[in-house]
Short mmCIF file of C-alpha atoms in Angstrom, two decimals:
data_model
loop_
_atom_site.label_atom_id
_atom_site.label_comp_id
_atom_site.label_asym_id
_atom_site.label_seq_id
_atom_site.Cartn_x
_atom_site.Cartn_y
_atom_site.Cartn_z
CA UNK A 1 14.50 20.97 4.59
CA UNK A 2 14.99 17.47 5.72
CA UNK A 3 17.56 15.32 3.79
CA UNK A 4 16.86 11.91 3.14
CA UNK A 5 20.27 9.63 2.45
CA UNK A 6 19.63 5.92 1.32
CA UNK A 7 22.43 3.65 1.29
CA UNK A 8 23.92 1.79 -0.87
CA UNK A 9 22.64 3.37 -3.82
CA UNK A 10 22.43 0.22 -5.88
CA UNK A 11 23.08 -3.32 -4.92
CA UNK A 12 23.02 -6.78 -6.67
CA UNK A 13 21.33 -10.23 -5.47
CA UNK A 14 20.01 -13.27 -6.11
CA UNK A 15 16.88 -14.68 -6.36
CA UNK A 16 16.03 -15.95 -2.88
CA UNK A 17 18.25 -13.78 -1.17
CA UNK A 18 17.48 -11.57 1.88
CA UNK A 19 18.61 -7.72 1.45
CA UNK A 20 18.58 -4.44 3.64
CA UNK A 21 18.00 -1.26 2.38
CA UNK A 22 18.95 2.12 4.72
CA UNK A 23 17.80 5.20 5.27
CA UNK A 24 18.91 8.38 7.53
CA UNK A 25 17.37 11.90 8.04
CA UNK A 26 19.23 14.63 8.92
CA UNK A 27 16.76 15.60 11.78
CA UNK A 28 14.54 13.04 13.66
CA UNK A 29 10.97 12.02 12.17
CA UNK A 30 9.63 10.35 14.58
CA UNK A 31 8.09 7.34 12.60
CA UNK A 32 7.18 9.14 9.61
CA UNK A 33 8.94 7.18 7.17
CA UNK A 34 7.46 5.45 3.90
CA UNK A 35 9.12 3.38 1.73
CA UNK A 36 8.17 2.87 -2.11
CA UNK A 37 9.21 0.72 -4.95
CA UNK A 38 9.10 1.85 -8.38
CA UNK A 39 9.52 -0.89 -11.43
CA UNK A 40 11.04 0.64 -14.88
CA UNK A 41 8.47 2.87 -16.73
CA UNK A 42 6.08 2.07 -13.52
CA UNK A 43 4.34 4.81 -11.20
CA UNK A 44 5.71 4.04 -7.62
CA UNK A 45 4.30 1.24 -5.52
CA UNK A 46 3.73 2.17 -1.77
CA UNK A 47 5.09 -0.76 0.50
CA UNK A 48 5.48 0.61 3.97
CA UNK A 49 4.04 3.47 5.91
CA UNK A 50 4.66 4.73 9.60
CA UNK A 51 8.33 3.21 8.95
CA UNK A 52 6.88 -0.38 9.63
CA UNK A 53 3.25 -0.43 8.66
CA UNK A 54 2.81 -2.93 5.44
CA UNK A 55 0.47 -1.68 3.06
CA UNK A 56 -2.46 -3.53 2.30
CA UNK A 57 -1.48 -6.11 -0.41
CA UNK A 58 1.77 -6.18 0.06
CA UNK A 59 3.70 -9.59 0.37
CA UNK A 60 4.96 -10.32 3.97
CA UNK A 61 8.47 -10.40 2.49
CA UNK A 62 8.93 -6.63 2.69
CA UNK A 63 9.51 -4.92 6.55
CA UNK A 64 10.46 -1.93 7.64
CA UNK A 65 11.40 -1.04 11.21
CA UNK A 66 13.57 2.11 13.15
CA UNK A 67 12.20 5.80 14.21
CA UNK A 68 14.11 9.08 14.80
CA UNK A 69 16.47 9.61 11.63
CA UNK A 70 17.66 5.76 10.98
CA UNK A 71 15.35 3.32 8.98
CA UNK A 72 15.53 -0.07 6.70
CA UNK A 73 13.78 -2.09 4.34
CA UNK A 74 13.89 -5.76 4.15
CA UNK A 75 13.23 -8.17 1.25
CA UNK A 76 13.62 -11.69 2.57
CA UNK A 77 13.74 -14.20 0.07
CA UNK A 78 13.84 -12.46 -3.23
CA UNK A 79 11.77 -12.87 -6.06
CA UNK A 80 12.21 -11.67 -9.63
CA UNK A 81 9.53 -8.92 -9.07
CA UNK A 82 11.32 -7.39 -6.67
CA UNK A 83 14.17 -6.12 -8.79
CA UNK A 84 13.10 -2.41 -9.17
CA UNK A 85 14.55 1.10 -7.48
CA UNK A 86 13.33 2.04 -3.98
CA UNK A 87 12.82 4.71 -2.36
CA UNK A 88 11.85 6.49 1.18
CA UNK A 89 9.98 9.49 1.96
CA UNK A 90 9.58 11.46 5.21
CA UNK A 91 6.33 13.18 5.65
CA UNK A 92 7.41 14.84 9.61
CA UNK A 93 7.24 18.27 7.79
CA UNK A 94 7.22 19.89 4.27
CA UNK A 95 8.86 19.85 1.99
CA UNK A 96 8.27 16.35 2.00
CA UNK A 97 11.34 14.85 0.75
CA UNK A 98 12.80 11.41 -0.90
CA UNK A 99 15.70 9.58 -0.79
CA UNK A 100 17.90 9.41 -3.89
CA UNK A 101 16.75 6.06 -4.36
CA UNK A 102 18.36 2.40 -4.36
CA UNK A 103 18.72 0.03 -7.70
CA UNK A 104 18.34 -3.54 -6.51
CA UNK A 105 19.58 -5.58 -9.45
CA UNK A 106 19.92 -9.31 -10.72
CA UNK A 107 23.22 -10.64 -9.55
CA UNK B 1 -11.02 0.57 -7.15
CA UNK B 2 -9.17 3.93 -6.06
CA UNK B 3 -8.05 4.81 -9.51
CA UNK B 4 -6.10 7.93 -10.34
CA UNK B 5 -5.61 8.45 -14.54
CA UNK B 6 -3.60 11.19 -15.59
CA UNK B 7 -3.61 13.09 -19.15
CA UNK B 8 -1.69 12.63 -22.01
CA UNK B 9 2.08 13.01 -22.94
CA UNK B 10 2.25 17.05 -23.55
CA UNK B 11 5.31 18.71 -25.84
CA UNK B 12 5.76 22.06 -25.60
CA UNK B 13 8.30 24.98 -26.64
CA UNK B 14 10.03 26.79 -24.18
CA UNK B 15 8.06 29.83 -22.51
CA UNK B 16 4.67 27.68 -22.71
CA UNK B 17 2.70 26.62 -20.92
CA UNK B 18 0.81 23.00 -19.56
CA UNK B 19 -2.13 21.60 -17.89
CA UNK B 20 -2.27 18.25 -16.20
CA UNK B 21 -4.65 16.68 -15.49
CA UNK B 22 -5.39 13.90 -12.17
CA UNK B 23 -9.29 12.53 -12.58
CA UNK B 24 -9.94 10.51 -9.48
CA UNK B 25 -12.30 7.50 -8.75
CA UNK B 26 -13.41 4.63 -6.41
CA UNK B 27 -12.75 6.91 -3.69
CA UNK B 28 -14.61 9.93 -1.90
CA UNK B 29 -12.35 13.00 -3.66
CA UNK B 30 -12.56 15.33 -0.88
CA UNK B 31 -11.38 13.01 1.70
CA UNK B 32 -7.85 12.91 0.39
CA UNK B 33 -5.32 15.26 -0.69
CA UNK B 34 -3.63 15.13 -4.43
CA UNK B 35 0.19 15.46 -4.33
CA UNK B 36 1.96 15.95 -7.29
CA UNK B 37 5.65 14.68 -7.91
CA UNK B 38 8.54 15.11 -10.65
CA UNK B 39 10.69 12.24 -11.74
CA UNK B 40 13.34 14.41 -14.82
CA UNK B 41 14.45 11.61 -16.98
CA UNK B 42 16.82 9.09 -14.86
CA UNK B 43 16.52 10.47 -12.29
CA UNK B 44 14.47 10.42 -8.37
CA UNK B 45 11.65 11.99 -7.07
CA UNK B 46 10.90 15.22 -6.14
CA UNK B 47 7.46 16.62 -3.96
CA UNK B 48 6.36 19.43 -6.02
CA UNK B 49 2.98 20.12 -3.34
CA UNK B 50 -0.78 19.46 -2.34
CA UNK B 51 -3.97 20.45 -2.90
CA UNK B 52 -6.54 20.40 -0.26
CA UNK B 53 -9.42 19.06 -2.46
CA UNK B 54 -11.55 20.28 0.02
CA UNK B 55 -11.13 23.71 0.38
CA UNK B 56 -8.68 24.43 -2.57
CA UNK B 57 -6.21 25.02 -0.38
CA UNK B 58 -2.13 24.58 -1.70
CA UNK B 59 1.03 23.82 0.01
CA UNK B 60 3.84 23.93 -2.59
CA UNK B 61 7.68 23.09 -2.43
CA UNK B 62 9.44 26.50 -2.00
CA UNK B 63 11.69 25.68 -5.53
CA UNK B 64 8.02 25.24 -7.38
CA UNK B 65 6.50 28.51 -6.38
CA UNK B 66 5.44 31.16 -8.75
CA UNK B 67 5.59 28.77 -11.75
CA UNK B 68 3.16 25.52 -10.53
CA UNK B 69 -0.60 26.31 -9.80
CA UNK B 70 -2.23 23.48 -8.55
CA UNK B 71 -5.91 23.61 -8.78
CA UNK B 72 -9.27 20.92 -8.79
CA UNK B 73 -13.19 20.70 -9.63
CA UNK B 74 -14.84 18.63 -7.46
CA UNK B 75 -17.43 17.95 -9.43
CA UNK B 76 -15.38 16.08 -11.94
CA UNK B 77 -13.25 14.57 -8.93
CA UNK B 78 -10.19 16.21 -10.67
CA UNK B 79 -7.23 17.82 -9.83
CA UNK B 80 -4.61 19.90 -12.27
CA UNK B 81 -1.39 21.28 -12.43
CA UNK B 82 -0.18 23.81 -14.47
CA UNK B 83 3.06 24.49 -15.01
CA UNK B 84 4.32 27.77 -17.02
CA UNK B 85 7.21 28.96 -18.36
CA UNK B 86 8.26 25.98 -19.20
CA UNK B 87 12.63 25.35 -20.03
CA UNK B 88 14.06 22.22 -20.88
CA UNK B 89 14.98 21.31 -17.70
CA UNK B 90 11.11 20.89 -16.78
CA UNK B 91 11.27 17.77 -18.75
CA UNK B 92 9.93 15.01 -16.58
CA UNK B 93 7.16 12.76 -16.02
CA UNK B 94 4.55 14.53 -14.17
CA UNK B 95 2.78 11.79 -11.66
CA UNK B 96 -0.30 13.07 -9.06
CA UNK B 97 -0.97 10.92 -5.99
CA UNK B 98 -3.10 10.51 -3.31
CA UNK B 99 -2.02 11.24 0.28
CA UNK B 100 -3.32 10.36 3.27
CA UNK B 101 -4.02 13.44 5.92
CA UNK B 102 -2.70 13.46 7.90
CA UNK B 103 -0.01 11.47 7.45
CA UNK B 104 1.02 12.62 3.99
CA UNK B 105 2.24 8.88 2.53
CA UNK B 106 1.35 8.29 -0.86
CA UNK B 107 -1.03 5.17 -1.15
CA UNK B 108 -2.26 5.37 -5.00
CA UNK B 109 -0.28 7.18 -7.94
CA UNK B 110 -1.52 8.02 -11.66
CA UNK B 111 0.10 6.51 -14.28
CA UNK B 112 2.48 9.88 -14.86
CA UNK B 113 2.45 12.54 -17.64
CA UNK B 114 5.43 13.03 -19.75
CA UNK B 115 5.47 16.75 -20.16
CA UNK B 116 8.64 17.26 -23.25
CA UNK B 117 9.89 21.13 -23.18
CA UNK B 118 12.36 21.34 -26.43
CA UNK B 119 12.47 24.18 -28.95
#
């Protein structure tokens, strides 16, 4: 199975702030990474698929870029909506698998 | 609008059994699969599998076989899960999603089932 390792697990920043999320497989994946954010007591949100492909609707704040087994999510300029747990998903084989999440909280 | 509503918050004793439910809408059924993922209390999430709602067909997560069926009727543009015998440490929120083929990113989720196993 393919691990998925996010880093740092949880994080604190302002509002306005620019943060970077990371994410590593333990084999490559080509570009079939998707990222997802998930509000308390909320279904999951998708954000980005094909590691850099925004979602339709999404604000232009959120990016994602890198292929193989390294990837990140951006927020530029936080807003207060944005302060939720996120998480990426490969979907290069099955089991598809998620990362163990990252808490962005309200410094 | 795609639209994916789930059934209700299920509590069951250990040794039972459950059926989820996933009715889909806004959106051709058979053009998508239905995923369905496990968040236990605090905690991330976990693929559980896919249906194929066109042909029926299943992929499941090794750690889920045996004990998940995962079935649909198209003519109600509906997908289930069942789950049996159920322990406490099935306790989770249920969700089902719809995933893109073949790509297999979730772009729409249901609102999640609580399914409560405690004697």
């Amino acid at each position: 199975d393919i691990q998925m390792t996010q880093s740092p697990s949880s994080l604190s920043a302002s509002i306005g702030d620019s943060v970077t999320i990371s994410c590593r497989a333990s084999q490559s994946i080509g570009f079939h990474l998707s990222w997802y954010q998930q509000r308390l007591g909320e279904a999951p949100k998708l954000l980005i698929y094909a590691a850099s492909t925004l979602q339709s609707g999404v604000p232009s704040r959120f990016s994602g870029s890198g292929s193989g087994t390294d990837f990140t999510l951006t927020i530029s300029s936080l807003q207060p909506e944005d302060f939720a747990t996120y998480y990426c998903q490969q979907s290069d084989n099955t089991p598809l698998t998620f990362g163990g999440g990252t808490k962005l909280e309200i410094k | 609008q795609v639209q994916l509503v789930q059934s209700g918050t299920e509590v069951k004793k250990p040794g039972a059994s459950v059926k989820v439910s996933c009715k889909a809408s806004g959106y051709i059924f058979t053009d998508y699969y239905i995923h369905w993922v496990r968040q236990a209390p605090g905690q991330g999430l976990e693929w559980m599998g896919w249906i194929n709602t066109n042909t029926g067909g299943t992929n499941y997560a090794r750690k889920f076989q045996g004990w998940v069926t995962m079935t649909r009727d198209t003519s109600l543009t509906t997908a289930y899960m069942e789950l049996t015998s159920l322990k406490s440490d099935h306790t989770a929120v249920y969700y089902c999603a719809r995933g893109e083929i073949p790509a297999d990113y979730f772009d729409s989720w249901g609102q999640g089932t609580l399914v409560a196993v405690s004697s």
